[in-house]
Tab-separated table of C-alpha atoms in Angstrom:
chain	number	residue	atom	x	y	z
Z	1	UNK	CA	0.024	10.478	18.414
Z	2	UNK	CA	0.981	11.446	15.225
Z	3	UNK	CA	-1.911	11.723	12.124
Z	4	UNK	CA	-2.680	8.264	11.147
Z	5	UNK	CA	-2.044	8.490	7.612
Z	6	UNK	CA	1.706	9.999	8.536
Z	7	UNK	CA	1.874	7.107	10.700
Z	8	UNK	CA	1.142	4.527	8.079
Z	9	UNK	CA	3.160	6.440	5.480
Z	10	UNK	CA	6.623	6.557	7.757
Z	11	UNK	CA	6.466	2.660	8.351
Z	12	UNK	CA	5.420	1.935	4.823
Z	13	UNK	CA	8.638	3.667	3.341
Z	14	UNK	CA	11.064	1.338	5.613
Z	15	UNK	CA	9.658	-1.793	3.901
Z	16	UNK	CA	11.034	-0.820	0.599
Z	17	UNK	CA	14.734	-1.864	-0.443
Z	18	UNK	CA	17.700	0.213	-2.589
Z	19	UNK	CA	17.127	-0.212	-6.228
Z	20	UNK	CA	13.324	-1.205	-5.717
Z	21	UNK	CA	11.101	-0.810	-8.631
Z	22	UNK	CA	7.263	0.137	-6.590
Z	23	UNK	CA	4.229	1.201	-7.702
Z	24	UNK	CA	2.230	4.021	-5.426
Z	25	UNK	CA	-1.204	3.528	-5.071
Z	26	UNK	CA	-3.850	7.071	-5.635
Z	27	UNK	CA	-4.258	8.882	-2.244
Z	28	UNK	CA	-2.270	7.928	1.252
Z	29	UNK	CA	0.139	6.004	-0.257
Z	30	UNK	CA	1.820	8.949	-2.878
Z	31	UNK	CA	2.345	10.246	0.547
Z	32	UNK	CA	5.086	6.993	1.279
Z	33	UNK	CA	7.230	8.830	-0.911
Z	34	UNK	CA	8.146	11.646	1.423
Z	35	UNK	CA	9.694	9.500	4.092
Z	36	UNK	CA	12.150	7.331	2.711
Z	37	UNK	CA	15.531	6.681	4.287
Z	38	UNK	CA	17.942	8.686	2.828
Z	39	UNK	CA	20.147	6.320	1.776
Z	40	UNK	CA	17.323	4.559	-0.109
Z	41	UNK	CA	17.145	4.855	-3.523
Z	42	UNK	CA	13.783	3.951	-4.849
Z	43	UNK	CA	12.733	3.677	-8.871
Z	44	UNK	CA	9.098	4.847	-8.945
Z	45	UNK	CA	6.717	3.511	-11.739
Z	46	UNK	CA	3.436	5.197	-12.731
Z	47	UNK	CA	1.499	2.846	-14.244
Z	48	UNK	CA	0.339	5.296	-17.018
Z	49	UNK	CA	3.675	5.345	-18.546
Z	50	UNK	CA	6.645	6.304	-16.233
Z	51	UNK	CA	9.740	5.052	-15.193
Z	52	UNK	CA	11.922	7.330	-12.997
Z	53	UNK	CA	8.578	8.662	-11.629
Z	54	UNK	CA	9.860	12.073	-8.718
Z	55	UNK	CA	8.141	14.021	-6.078
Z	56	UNK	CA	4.821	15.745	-6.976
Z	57	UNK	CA	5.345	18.786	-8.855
Z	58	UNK	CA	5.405	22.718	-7.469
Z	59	UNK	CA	3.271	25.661	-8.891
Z	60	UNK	CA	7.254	26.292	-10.119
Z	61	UNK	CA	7.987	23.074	-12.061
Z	62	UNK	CA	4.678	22.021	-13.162
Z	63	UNK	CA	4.868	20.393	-16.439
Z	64	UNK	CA	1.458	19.849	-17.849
Z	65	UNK	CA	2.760	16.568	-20.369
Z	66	UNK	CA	3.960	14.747	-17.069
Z	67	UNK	CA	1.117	13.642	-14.439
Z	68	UNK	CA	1.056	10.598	-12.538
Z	69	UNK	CA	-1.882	7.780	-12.676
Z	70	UNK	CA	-4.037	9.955	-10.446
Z	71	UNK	CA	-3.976	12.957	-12.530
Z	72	UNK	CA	-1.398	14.952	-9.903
Z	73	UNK	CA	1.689	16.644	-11.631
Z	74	UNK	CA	4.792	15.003	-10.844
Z	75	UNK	CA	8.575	15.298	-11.448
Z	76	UNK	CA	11.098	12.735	-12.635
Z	77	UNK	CA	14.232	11.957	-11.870
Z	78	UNK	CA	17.296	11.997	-14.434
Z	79	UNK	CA	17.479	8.641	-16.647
Z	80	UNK	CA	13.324	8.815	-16.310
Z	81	UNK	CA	11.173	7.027	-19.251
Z	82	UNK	CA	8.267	7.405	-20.381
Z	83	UNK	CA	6.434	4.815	-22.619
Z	84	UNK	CA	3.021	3.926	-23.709
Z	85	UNK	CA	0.250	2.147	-21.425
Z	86	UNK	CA	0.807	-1.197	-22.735
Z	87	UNK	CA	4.576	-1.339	-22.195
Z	88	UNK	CA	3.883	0.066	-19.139
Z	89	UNK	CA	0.841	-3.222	-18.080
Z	90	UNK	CA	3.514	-5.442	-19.387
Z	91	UNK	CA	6.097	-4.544	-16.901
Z	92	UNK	CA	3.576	-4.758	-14.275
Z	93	UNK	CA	2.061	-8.128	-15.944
Z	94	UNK	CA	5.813	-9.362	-16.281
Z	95	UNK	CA	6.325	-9.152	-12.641
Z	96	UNK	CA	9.066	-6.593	-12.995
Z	97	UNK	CA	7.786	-4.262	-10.273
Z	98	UNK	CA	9.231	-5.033	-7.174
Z	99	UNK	CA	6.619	-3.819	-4.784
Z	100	UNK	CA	3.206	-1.774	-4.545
Z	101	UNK	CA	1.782	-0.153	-1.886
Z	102	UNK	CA	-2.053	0.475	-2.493
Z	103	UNK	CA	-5.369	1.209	0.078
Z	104	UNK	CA	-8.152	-0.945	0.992
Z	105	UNK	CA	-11.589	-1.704	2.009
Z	106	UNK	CA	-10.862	-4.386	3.306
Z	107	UNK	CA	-8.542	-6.892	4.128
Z	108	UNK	CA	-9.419	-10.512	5.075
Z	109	UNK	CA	-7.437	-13.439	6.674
Z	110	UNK	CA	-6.573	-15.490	3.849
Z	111	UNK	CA	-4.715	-12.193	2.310
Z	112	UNK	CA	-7.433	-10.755	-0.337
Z	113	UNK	CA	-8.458	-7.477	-1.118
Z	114	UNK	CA	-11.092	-5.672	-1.723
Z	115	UNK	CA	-10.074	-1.844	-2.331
Z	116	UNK	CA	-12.158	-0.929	-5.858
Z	117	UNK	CA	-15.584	-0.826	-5.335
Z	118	UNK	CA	-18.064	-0.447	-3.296
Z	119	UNK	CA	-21.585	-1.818	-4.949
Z	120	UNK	CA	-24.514	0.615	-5.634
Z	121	UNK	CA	-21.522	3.763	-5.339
Z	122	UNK	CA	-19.952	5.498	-8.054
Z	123	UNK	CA	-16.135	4.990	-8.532
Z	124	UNK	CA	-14.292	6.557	-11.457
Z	125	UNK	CA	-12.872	3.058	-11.474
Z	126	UNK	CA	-10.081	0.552	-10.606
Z	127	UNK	CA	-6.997	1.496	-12.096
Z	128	UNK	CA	-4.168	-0.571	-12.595
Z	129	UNK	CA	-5.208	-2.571	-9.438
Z	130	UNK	CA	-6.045	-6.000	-10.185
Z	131	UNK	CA	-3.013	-6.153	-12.332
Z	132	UNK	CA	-0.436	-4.503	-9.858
Z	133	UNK	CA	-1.694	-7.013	-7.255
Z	134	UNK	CA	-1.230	-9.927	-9.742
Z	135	UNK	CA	2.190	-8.743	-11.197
Z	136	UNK	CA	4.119	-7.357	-8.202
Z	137	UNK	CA	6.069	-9.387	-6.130
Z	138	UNK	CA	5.463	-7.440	-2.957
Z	139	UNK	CA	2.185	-6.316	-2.104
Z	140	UNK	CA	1.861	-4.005	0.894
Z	141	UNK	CA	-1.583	-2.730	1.802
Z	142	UNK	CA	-1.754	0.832	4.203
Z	143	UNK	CA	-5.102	1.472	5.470
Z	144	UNK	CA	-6.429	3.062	8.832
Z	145	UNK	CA	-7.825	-0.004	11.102
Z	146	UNK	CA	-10.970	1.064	11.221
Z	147	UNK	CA	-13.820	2.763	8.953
Z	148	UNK	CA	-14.648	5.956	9.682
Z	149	UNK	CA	-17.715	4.576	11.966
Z	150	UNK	CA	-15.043	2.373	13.765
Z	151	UNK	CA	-16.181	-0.797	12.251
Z	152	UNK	CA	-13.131	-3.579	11.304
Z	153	UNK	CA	-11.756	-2.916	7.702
Z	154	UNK	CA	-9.523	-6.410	8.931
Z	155	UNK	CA	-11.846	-9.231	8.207
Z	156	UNK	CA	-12.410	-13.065	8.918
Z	157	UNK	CA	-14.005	-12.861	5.272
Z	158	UNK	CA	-14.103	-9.973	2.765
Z	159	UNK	CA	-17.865	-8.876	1.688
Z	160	UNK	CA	-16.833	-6.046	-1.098
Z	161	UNK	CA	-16.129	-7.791	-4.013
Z	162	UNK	CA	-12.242	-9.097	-4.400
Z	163	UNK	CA	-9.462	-6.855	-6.276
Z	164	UNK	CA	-7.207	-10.109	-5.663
Z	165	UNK	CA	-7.082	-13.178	-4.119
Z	166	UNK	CA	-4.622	-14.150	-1.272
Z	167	UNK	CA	-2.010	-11.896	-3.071
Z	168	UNK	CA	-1.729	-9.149	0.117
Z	169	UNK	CA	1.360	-9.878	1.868
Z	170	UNK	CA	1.818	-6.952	4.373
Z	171	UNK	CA	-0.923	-4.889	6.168
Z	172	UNK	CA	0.151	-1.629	7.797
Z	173	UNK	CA	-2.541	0.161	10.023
Z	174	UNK	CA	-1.772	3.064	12.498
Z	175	UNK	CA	-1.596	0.504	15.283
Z	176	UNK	CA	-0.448	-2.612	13.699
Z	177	UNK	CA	1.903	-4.224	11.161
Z	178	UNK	CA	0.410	-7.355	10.187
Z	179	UNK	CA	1.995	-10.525	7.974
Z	180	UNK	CA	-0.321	-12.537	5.648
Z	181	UNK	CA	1.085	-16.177	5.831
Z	182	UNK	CA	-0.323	-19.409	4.412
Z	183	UNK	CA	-1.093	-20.489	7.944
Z	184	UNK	CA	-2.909	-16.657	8.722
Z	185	UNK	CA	-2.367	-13.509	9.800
Z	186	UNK	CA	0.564	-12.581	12.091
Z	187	UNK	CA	0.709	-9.724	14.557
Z	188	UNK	CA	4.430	-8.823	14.104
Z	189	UNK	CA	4.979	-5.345	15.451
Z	190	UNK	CA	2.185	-2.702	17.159
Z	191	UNK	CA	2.428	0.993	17.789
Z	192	UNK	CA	4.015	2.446	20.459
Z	193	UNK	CA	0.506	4.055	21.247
Z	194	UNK	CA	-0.738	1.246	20.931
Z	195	UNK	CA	-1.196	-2.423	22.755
Z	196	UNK	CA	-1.675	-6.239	21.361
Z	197	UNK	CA	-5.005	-6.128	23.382
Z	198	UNK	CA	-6.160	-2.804	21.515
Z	199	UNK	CA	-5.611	-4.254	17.575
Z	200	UNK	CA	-7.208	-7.943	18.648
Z	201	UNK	CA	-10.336	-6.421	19.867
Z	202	UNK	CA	-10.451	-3.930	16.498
Z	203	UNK	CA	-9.762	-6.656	14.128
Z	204	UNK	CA	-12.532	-9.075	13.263
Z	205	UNK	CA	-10.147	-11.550	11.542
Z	206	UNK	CA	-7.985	-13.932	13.947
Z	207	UNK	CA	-4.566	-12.806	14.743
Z	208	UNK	CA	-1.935	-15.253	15.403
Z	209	UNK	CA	0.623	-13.919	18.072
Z	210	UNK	CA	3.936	-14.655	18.258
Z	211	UNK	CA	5.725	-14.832	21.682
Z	212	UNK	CA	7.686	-11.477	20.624
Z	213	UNK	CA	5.950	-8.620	18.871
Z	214	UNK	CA	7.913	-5.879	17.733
Z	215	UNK	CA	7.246	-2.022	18.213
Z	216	UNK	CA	7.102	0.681	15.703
């Protein structure tokens, strides 16, 4: 089986449509970026000012003025902007980003997040998070299953405290893509690796199951 995170990634990038505007979380999801269809065009926004937003920069074509919201260098693509911080929350408040694609603590079954802090630990803070949850029309969450000591990251009730509430519409894990409706979660495709009876017994929250689950 391929690395989790490469897992995650690749099904991430089909969920995104030609002409989308999306906003890429810090960490695994930049990494959505490098498997998009071809014949997807995508319109990155950084939510520190950029429009047009490209792949991460090489030792080659580093530009030190252009850096994305995580401090990384980064390219942009012809017909890029760039614009203050404020023009840049009031796309996102506007609702004029078509999708984002961030991480998680957890996830629980009436679709909120927790993904910015963890109490009593030091974070260098939450970003653009609360408002990219609130403003984007799509909101996809990636996140490996499990925690690193195997313990459900899906839950019947968050305990972190919330980024958002019941905005989460998609969950991709390395074994499971999972739909947030009003009436609960929804099992709709697992990994090929993987079975129906494995992601039940890792998730705390209740699945519902449709008679056909897909494969990825």
């Amino acid at each position: 089986m391929e690395d989790a995170k490469v897992v995650i990634s690749k099904r991430a990038a089909r969920f995104l449509k030609d002409g989308d505007v999306v906003n890429l979380g810090i960490g695994m999801p930049e990494m959505v970026a490098n498997y998009l269809p071809e014949d997807v065009e995508i319109i990155f926004q950084s939510e520190n000012g950029i429009m047009g937003m490209g792949p991460a920069a090489t030792p080659e074509n580093e530009d030190v003025d252009i850096s994305n919201a995580g401090s990384k260098y980064v390219t942009v693509i012809p017909g890029a902007m760039f614009f203050d911080s404020a023009t840049s929350f009031g796309l996102i408040r506007g609702g004029h980003v078509d999708a984002t694609i961030l991480g998680a603590l957890q996830v629980d079954e009436e679709g909120s997040l927790a993904s910015h802090i963890i109490p009593g630990k030091m974070v260098p803070g939450m970003g653009g998070a609360m408002d990219l949850v609130s403003g984007a029309e799509n909101v996809i969450v990636i996140t490996t299953h499990t925690d690193k000591k195997g313990g459900a990251k899906i839950l019947k009730k968050a305990t972190l405290p919330l980024t958002a509430y019941k905005r989460v519409k998609w969950i991709i894990t390395e074994l499971a893509v999972i739909e947030s409706t009003p009436e609960g979660l929804v099992l709709r495709e697992v990994n090929e690796n993987s079975s129906v009876e494995e992601v039940v017994a890792k998730t705390e929250a209740k699945l519902i199951i449709p008679e056909t689950v897909g494969i990825f």
